[in-house]
Short mmCIF file of C-alpha atoms in Angstrom, two decimals:
data_model
loop_
_atom_site.label_atom_id
_atom_site.label_comp_id
_atom_site.label_asym_id
_atom_site.label_seq_id
_atom_site.Cartn_x
_atom_site.Cartn_y
_atom_site.Cartn_z
CA MET V 1 0.00 0.00 0.00
CA HIS V 2 1.10 3.51 -0.79
CA ILE V 3 0.90 6.74 1.13
CA VAL V 4 1.61 10.26 -0.06
CA CYS V 5 3.79 12.35 2.27
CA SER V 6 3.85 15.91 1.10
CA ASP V 7 5.24 19.24 2.15
CA LEU V 8 2.67 22.02 2.66
CA GLU V 9 4.09 25.47 1.88
CA GLY V 10 5.05 25.80 -1.76
CA VAL V 11 3.11 22.65 -2.67
CA PHE V 12 -0.45 23.31 -1.48
CA VAL V 13 -0.33 26.78 0.08
CA PRO V 14 1.86 29.90 -0.28
CA GLU V 15 4.76 30.54 2.08
CA ILE V 16 3.05 31.59 5.29
CA TRP V 17 5.67 33.87 6.90
CA ILE V 18 6.29 35.73 3.64
CA ASN V 19 2.58 36.37 3.23
CA VAL V 20 2.26 37.50 6.84
CA ALA V 21 5.14 39.92 6.15
CA LEU V 22 3.44 41.21 2.99
CA LYS V 23 0.03 41.61 4.57
CA THR V 24 1.25 43.20 7.81
CA GLY V 25 3.86 45.34 6.03
CA ILE V 26 6.53 44.14 8.46
CA GLU V 27 9.56 43.67 6.19
CA ASP V 28 11.65 41.87 8.81
CA LEU V 29 9.21 38.96 8.84
CA LYS V 30 10.45 38.11 5.34
CA LEU V 31 13.63 36.73 6.86
CA THR V 32 14.07 33.05 6.05
CA THR V 33 16.66 30.38 6.71
CA ARG V 34 18.54 31.84 3.74
CA ASP V 35 19.14 34.97 5.85
CA ILE V 36 19.53 33.35 9.26
CA SER V 37 20.63 29.75 8.91
CA ASP V 38 20.05 28.76 12.55
CA TYR V 39 16.33 27.95 12.71
CA ASP V 40 16.04 28.60 16.43
CA VAL V 41 17.68 32.02 16.10
CA LEU V 42 15.37 32.80 13.18
CA MET V 43 12.23 31.73 15.05
CA ARG V 44 13.14 33.65 18.19
CA ARG V 45 13.77 36.70 15.99
CA ARG V 46 10.36 36.30 14.35
CA LEU V 47 8.61 35.96 17.71
CA SER V 48 10.39 39.06 19.05
CA ILE V 49 9.30 40.99 15.95
CA LEU V 50 5.70 39.90 16.56
CA ALA V 51 5.98 40.98 20.19
CA ALA V 52 7.50 44.35 19.23
CA HIS V 53 4.52 44.98 16.95
CA GLN V 54 2.15 43.68 19.62
CA LEU V 55 0.87 41.09 17.19
CA LYS V 56 -0.89 38.20 18.87
CA LEU V 57 -1.85 34.80 17.55
CA GLN V 58 -5.34 35.99 16.62
CA ASP V 59 -3.82 38.80 14.51
CA ILE V 60 -1.63 36.37 12.59
CA THR V 61 -4.35 33.80 12.06
CA ALA V 62 -6.64 36.60 10.82
CA VAL V 63 -3.99 37.39 8.19
CA ILE V 64 -3.60 33.71 7.33
CA ALA V 65 -7.38 33.30 7.09
CA GLY V 66 -7.22 35.82 4.24
CA MET V 67 -4.78 33.63 2.32
CA ASP V 68 -5.86 31.00 -0.15
CA PRO V 69 -4.34 27.64 -1.09
CA LEU V 70 -2.39 27.59 -4.34
CA GLU V 71 -4.65 27.51 -7.37
CA GLY V 72 -5.74 23.96 -8.07
CA ALA V 73 -4.45 22.55 -4.77
CA LEU V 74 -7.88 21.59 -3.41
CA GLU V 75 -8.88 19.98 -6.72
CA PHE V 76 -5.62 18.05 -6.79
CA LEU V 77 -6.17 16.78 -3.24
CA ASP V 78 -9.74 15.82 -4.13
CA TRP V 79 -8.31 13.82 -7.05
CA LEU V 80 -5.75 12.18 -4.77
CA ARG V 81 -7.86 11.36 -1.68
CA PRO V 82 -9.81 8.43 -3.19
CA GLN V 83 -6.58 6.82 -4.38
CA THR V 84 -4.23 6.83 -1.41
CA PRO V 85 -3.92 8.08 2.15
CA ILE V 86 -2.18 11.44 2.42
CA ILE V 87 -0.16 12.99 5.21
CA VAL V 88 1.05 16.56 4.99
CA VAL V 89 4.37 16.94 6.79
CA SER V 90 5.34 20.53 7.41
CA ASP V 91 7.63 22.72 9.50
CA THR V 92 4.81 25.16 10.09
CA PHE V 93 2.80 25.41 13.30
CA THR V 94 -0.56 23.87 13.91
CA GLN V 95 -2.09 27.18 14.97
CA PHE V 96 -0.94 28.91 11.77
CA ALA V 97 -1.95 26.12 9.43
CA GLY V 98 -5.56 25.77 10.60
CA PRO V 99 -7.28 28.31 8.33
CA LEU V 100 -5.49 26.94 5.26
CA MET V 101 -6.01 23.29 6.15
CA LYS V 102 -9.73 24.00 6.38
CA LYS V 103 -9.66 25.32 2.82
CA LEU V 104 -7.87 22.13 1.75
CA GLY V 105 -10.51 19.85 3.32
CA TRP V 106 -8.43 19.06 6.43
CA PRO V 107 -5.80 16.62 5.19
CA THR V 108 -3.95 15.08 8.14
CA LEU V 109 -1.12 17.43 9.12
CA PHE V 110 2.05 16.54 11.00
CA CYS V 111 3.75 19.80 12.08
CA HIS V 112 4.97 21.75 15.11
CA SER V 113 3.16 23.90 17.64
CA LEU V 114 3.33 27.35 19.19
CA GLU V 115 3.27 28.23 22.86
CA VAL V 116 0.55 30.79 23.33
CA ALA V 117 -0.31 32.85 26.43
CA PRO V 118 -3.96 33.25 27.49
CA ASP V 119 -4.09 36.69 25.81
CA GLY V 120 -2.82 35.23 22.51
CA ALA V 121 0.80 36.38 22.81
CA ILE V 122 3.08 33.85 21.13
CA THR V 123 5.66 33.07 23.78
CA GLY V 124 7.57 30.28 22.12
CA TYR V 125 7.43 27.29 19.84
CA ARG V 126 7.83 23.55 20.17
CA LEU V 127 9.30 21.42 17.40
CA ARG V 128 7.52 18.08 17.55
CA GLN V 129 10.90 16.56 16.76
CA PRO V 130 14.05 17.42 14.82
CA ASP V 131 14.37 16.18 11.22
CA SER V 132 10.63 15.62 11.36
CA LYS V 133 10.08 14.97 7.66
CA ARG V 134 12.63 12.18 7.42
CA ARG V 135 11.36 10.68 10.67
CA ALA V 136 7.77 10.69 9.41
CA ALA V 137 8.82 8.81 6.27
CA GLN V 138 10.81 6.30 8.32
CA SER V 139 7.89 5.61 10.64
CA LEU V 140 5.45 5.16 7.77
CA ARG V 141 7.85 2.77 6.10
CA GLN V 142 7.83 0.69 9.31
CA LEU V 143 4.08 0.41 8.79
CA ASN V 144 4.76 -1.17 5.38
CA PHE V 145 3.67 1.80 3.35
CA LYS V 146 5.40 2.64 0.11
CA ILE V 147 5.99 6.35 0.25
CA ILE V 148 5.43 8.92 -2.46
CA GLY V 149 7.27 12.00 -1.18
CA MET V 150 6.62 15.49 -2.54
CA GLY V 151 8.27 18.78 -1.71
CA ASP V 152 9.67 21.98 -3.11
CA SER V 153 12.89 22.76 -1.30
CA TYR V 154 15.99 21.82 0.66
CA ASN V 155 14.13 20.91 3.82
CA ASP V 156 12.16 18.29 1.88
CA ILE V 157 15.15 16.44 0.46
CA ASN V 158 15.43 14.08 3.44
CA LEU V 159 11.80 13.13 2.91
CA LEU V 160 12.29 12.59 -0.81
CA GLN V 161 15.37 10.49 -0.18
CA GLU V 162 13.50 8.26 2.30
CA ALA V 163 10.57 7.90 -0.06
CA ASP V 164 10.12 5.10 -2.60
CA THR V 165 9.18 7.78 -5.12
CA GLY V 166 10.46 11.33 -4.58
CA ILE V 167 9.05 14.21 -6.62
CA LEU V 168 10.02 17.89 -6.64
CA PHE V 169 7.21 20.43 -7.11
CA ARG V 170 8.15 23.94 -8.30
CA PRO V 171 11.62 23.79 -6.77
CA PRO V 172 14.13 26.64 -7.06
CA GLU V 173 16.80 26.11 -9.72
CA ASN V 174 19.58 25.39 -7.23
CA VAL V 175 17.61 22.49 -5.79
CA VAL V 176 16.96 21.14 -9.30
CA ARG V 177 20.69 21.27 -10.08
CA GLU V 178 21.81 19.79 -6.80
CA PHE V 179 19.33 16.88 -6.76
CA PRO V 180 18.97 15.75 -10.36
CA GLN V 181 17.75 12.32 -9.23
CA PHE V 182 14.25 13.69 -8.50
CA PRO V 183 11.78 14.44 -11.28
CA VAL V 184 10.67 18.06 -11.39
CA THR V 185 7.01 19.04 -11.73
CA ARG V 186 5.66 22.54 -12.25
CA ASP V 187 1.93 22.06 -11.81
CA TYR V 188 -0.58 19.53 -10.50
CA GLU V 189 -1.28 18.10 -13.95
CA GLU V 190 2.40 17.16 -14.20
CA LEU V 191 2.24 15.50 -10.79
CA LYS V 192 -0.66 13.23 -11.68
CA PRO V 193 1.05 10.85 -14.14
CA LEU V 194 4.03 10.44 -11.79
CA ILE V 195 1.70 9.54 -8.93
CA ARG V 196 -0.34 7.22 -11.15
CA ALA V 197 2.86 5.44 -12.19
CA ALA V 198 4.01 5.06 -8.57
CA LEU V 199 0.62 3.68 -7.48
CA ALA V 200 0.57 1.26 -10.42
CA LYS V 201 3.86 -0.26 -9.26
CA GLY V 202 1.81 -1.88 -6.47
CA MET G 1 1.11 17.42 20.11
CA HIS G 2 -1.77 14.98 20.07
CA ILE G 3 -3.16 12.72 17.39
CA VAL G 4 -6.37 10.74 17.38
CA CYS G 5 -6.06 7.11 16.25
CA SER G 6 -9.46 5.59 15.83
CA ASP G 7 -11.05 2.40 14.69
CA LEU G 8 -13.52 2.73 11.79
CA GLU G 9 -16.27 0.08 11.96
CA GLY G 10 -18.44 0.50 15.02
CA VAL G 11 -17.04 3.97 15.67
CA PHE G 12 -17.73 5.93 12.48
CA VAL G 13 -19.44 3.42 10.16
CA PRO G 14 -21.50 0.22 10.58
CA GLU G 15 -19.86 -3.20 10.37
CA ILE G 16 -19.19 -3.60 6.65
CA TRP G 17 -19.34 -7.40 6.24
CA ILE G 18 -22.53 -7.66 8.28
CA ASN G 19 -24.19 -5.02 6.12
CA VAL G 20 -22.99 -6.69 2.93
CA ALA G 21 -24.53 -9.92 4.25
CA LEU G 22 -27.82 -8.16 5.06
CA LYS G 23 -28.04 -6.33 1.74
CA THR G 24 -27.04 -9.29 -0.43
CA GLY G 25 -29.07 -11.75 1.62
CA ILE G 26 -26.04 -14.06 1.90
CA GLU G 27 -26.28 -15.29 5.48
CA ASP G 28 -22.84 -16.89 5.49
CA LEU G 29 -21.20 -13.49 5.10
CA LYS G 30 -22.30 -12.71 8.66
CA LEU G 31 -19.54 -14.97 9.93
CA THR G 32 -17.10 -13.06 12.11
CA THR G 33 -14.02 -13.86 14.16
CA ARG G 34 -16.44 -14.99 16.87
CA ASP G 35 -17.44 -17.87 14.58
CA ILE G 36 -14.07 -18.57 12.96
CA SER G 37 -11.25 -17.39 15.15
CA ASP G 38 -8.47 -17.72 12.56
CA TYR G 39 -8.67 -14.53 10.54
CA ASP G 40 -7.05 -16.00 7.46
CA VAL G 41 -9.46 -18.95 7.43
CA LEU G 42 -12.36 -16.51 7.86
CA MET G 43 -11.21 -14.25 5.05
CA ARG G 44 -10.61 -17.12 2.62
CA ARG G 45 -14.08 -18.40 3.49
CA ARG G 46 -15.60 -14.97 2.78
CA LEU G 47 -13.80 -14.68 -0.55
CA SER G 48 -14.92 -18.18 -1.59
CA ILE G 49 -18.51 -17.23 -0.71
CA LEU G 50 -18.22 -14.12 -2.89
CA ALA G 51 -16.81 -16.22 -5.73
CA ALA G 52 -19.59 -18.81 -5.35
CA HIS G 53 -22.17 -16.03 -5.71
CA GLN G 54 -20.16 -14.49 -8.57
CA LEU G 55 -19.95 -11.26 -6.62
CA LYS G 56 -17.16 -9.01 -7.82
CA LEU G 57 -15.58 -5.97 -6.21
CA GLN G 58 -17.92 -3.61 -8.04
CA ASP G 59 -20.95 -5.48 -6.64
CA ILE G 60 -19.68 -5.18 -3.10
CA THR G 61 -18.70 -1.53 -3.39
CA ALA G 62 -22.15 -0.82 -4.85
CA VAL G 63 -23.65 -2.32 -1.70
CA ILE G 64 -21.25 -0.37 0.49
CA ALA G 65 -22.01 2.84 -1.41
CA GLY G 66 -25.60 2.41 -0.21
CA MET G 67 -24.46 2.40 3.42
CA ASP G 68 -24.17 5.51 5.51
CA PRO G 69 -21.80 6.46 8.30
CA LEU G 70 -23.19 6.18 11.82
CA GLU G 71 -25.47 9.06 12.66
CA GLY G 72 -23.45 12.04 13.83
CA ALA G 73 -20.08 10.59 12.73
CA LEU G 74 -19.41 13.24 10.07
CA GLU G 75 -20.38 16.04 12.43
CA PHE G 76 -18.13 14.59 15.12
CA LEU G 77 -15.19 14.41 12.71
CA ASP G 78 -15.87 17.97 11.59
CA TRP G 79 -15.72 18.98 15.25
CA LEU G 80 -12.46 17.07 15.74
CA ARG G 81 -10.52 17.98 12.56
CA PRO G 82 -9.66 21.59 13.55
CA GLN G 83 -8.34 20.40 16.91
CA THR G 84 -6.01 17.52 16.15
CA PRO G 85 -4.77 15.32 13.32
CA ILE G 86 -6.76 12.11 12.94
CA ILE G 87 -5.78 8.73 11.57
CA VAL G 88 -8.36 6.00 11.15
CA VAL G 89 -6.74 2.59 11.69
CA SER G 90 -8.88 -0.28 10.50
CA ASP G 91 -8.76 -3.93 9.58
CA THR G 92 -10.99 -3.28 6.59
CA PHE G 93 -9.77 -3.03 3.00
CA THR G 94 -9.06 0.16 1.14
CA GLN G 95 -11.35 -0.85 -1.74
CA PHE G 96 -14.29 -1.48 0.61
CA ALA G 97 -13.78 1.63 2.71
CA GLY G 98 -13.73 4.17 -0.14
CA PRO G 99 -17.45 4.94 -0.45
CA LEU G 100 -17.77 5.41 3.31
CA MET G 101 -14.56 7.43 3.68
CA LYS G 102 -15.92 9.81 1.06
CA LYS G 103 -19.02 10.36 3.19
CA LEU G 104 -16.76 11.05 6.18
CA GLY G 105 -14.74 13.72 4.32
CA TRP G 106 -11.77 11.41 3.59
CA PRO G 107 -9.99 11.14 6.93
CA THR G 108 -6.60 9.46 6.46
CA LEU G 109 -7.12 5.70 6.58
CA PHE G 110 -4.53 3.04 7.43
CA CYS G 111 -5.95 -0.36 6.49
CA HIS G 112 -5.36 -3.43 4.31
CA SER G 113 -5.96 -4.10 0.63
CA LEU G 114 -7.64 -6.62 -1.63
CA GLU G 115 -6.14 -8.37 -4.63
CA VAL G 116 -8.50 -7.81 -7.50
CA ALA G 117 -8.45 -9.36 -10.97
CA PRO G 118 -9.04 -7.15 -14.03
CA ASP G 119 -12.70 -8.26 -14.15
CA GLY G 120 -13.23 -7.27 -10.50
CA ALA G 121 -13.02 -10.76 -9.00
CA ILE G 122 -11.52 -10.56 -5.52
CA THR G 123 -8.72 -13.11 -5.62
CA GLY G 124 -7.09 -12.49 -2.28
CA TYR G 125 -6.17 -9.96 0.37
CA ARG G 126 -3.03 -8.41 1.72
CA LEU G 127 -2.65 -7.40 5.36
CA ARG G 128 -0.45 -4.31 5.42
CA GLN G 129 1.10 -5.82 8.54
CA PRO G 130 0.07 -7.98 11.48
CA ASP G 131 -1.04 -6.27 14.70
CA SER G 132 -1.46 -3.13 12.59
CA LYS G 133 -3.31 -1.04 15.17
CA ARG G 134 -0.67 -1.45 17.85
CA ARG G 135 2.10 -0.84 15.30
CA ALA G 136 0.45 2.35 14.08
CA ALA G 137 0.28 3.68 17.63
CA GLN G 138 3.92 2.76 18.25
CA SER G 139 5.08 4.53 15.10
CA LEU G 140 3.13 7.67 15.89
CA ARG G 141 4.57 7.69 19.38
CA GLN G 142 8.07 7.66 17.82
CA LEU G 143 7.02 10.87 16.07
CA ASN G 144 6.40 12.41 19.52
CA PHE G 145 2.65 12.41 19.23
CA LYS G 146 0.50 11.82 22.29
CA ILE G 147 -2.11 9.35 21.20
CA ILE G 148 -5.81 9.39 21.86
CA GLY G 149 -6.95 5.88 20.91
CA MET G 150 -10.59 5.03 20.24
CA GLY G 151 -12.21 1.72 19.42
CA ASP G 152 -15.14 -0.53 20.12
CA SER G 153 -13.88 -4.07 20.42
CA TYR G 154 -11.23 -6.65 21.19
CA ASN G 155 -9.12 -5.90 18.16
CA ASP G 156 -8.75 -2.29 19.33
CA ILE G 157 -7.43 -3.10 22.79
CA ASN G 158 -3.78 -3.14 21.68
CA LEU G 159 -4.28 0.34 20.24
CA LEU G 160 -5.95 1.61 23.40
CA GLN G 161 -3.20 0.13 25.55
CA GLU G 162 -0.48 1.83 23.48
CA ALA G 163 -2.34 5.14 23.55
CA ASP G 164 -1.80 7.87 26.14
CA THR G 165 -5.57 8.08 26.42
CA GLY G 166 -7.66 5.03 25.49
CA ILE G 167 -11.44 5.32 25.09
CA LEU G 168 -14.03 2.64 24.35
CA PHE G 169 -16.95 3.62 22.10
CA ARG G 170 -20.10 1.49 22.23
CA PRO G 171 -18.21 -1.66 23.26
CA PRO G 172 -19.94 -4.99 23.91
CA GLU G 173 -20.45 -5.78 27.59
CA ASN G 174 -17.75 -8.45 27.71
CA VAL G 175 -15.14 -5.92 26.56
CA VAL G 176 -16.36 -3.43 29.18
CA ARG G 177 -16.00 -6.07 31.90
CA GLU G 178 -12.63 -7.33 30.75
CA PHE G 179 -10.98 -3.92 30.32
CA PRO G 180 -12.36 -1.74 33.10
CA GLN G 181 -9.37 0.61 32.80
CA PHE G 182 -10.85 2.30 29.73
CA PRO G 183 -13.69 4.80 29.98
CA VAL G 184 -16.81 3.77 28.07
CA THR G 185 -18.67 6.18 25.82
CA ARG G 186 -21.99 5.56 24.10
CA ASP G 187 -22.30 8.52 21.76
CA TYR G 188 -20.19 11.30 20.24
CA GLU G 189 -21.33 13.85 22.83
CA GLU G 190 -19.84 11.62 25.52
CA LEU G 191 -16.58 11.38 23.58
CA LYS G 192 -16.08 15.12 23.32
CA PRO G 193 -15.30 15.97 26.99
CA LEU G 194 -12.85 13.05 27.20
CA ILE G 195 -11.05 14.28 24.08
CA ARG G 196 -11.08 17.87 25.32
CA ALA G 197 -9.55 16.74 28.61
CA ALA G 198 -6.84 14.74 26.84
CA LEU G 199 -5.96 17.66 24.55
CA ALA G 200 -5.86 20.06 27.50
CA LYS G 201 -3.17 17.95 29.18
CA GLY G 202 -0.78 19.35 26.56
#
């Protein structure tokens, strides 16, 4: 039996932090791991920026609620759901993802969580575990699933490497060059035949 | 972070084989593990009965498509989905479950699969793995999830024992007596406070 393990941001929904930066006008929230490579330093910086602007969880989720999934994402998931179980494995936070997962018909999401004070202030974050995408694939393999892994960027490569079938979706050019072993897809219609072929392998 | 791992038949949908027996009028399909304790013997018996009646997969799924989830199941899942990821772990077969999973909004399903000939004849079955409910709980624990396990019968006890919170839903009286450590719920409204309490434990 197969299972699809897919990244979220860049595959089904836009990048959340970048959109929060755009919609709040807070430029500093555009920082990514390309600017600050240490994820914990980056996250603590983001949370201090939110605090400095007195932005609480409800403010951020209101912004996220105004975002939409990528065009065609819901239709693609509706095509996929009858064929195979799906787990979305993401480095986002459960509280941020909610409004977008609702618009995607609530696929099962494995991600991290935020620590939130009673007034909605985001006081910290909890990674469910390090290297969470690879670990998810390893655990599902132990359950005798054949894994179709999908992702768009560096932090998905461990997942794609653990998967029986790894597929890149709209990756940046450097990822394409560095990992030529993975087929590259640019839209959902290109994904479908690759998934059909993987499922047909039995 | 929490995850709900739940049985399917008896919790969200009626017993599939029993309903197929009722709707086809084939009494022998009512046989369960209470009548034939060896699951493989039982399954081969069921498949030979289907073959004797020239029933193919499409005939069975047509019957199943006429079934409905238990009353309130969809509403309960819609209540649960925004709060926690859900995985339905079942000993049914992916081809049988489809029509009912659709009516439940396609929660992620871990189950087994049938071997089907091109004309739809069911030629065999493949267990994804033995003791699949316990194994699913163990794997999800490795991913640092706290598990809320739900089920109705003997074959769910391993799942409930592995779970951080185990809950019986409409169990038969002998299961209630034999496993008094698990709280017993009779409807979805009774489940909700137990799930809320488990989630609140953080």
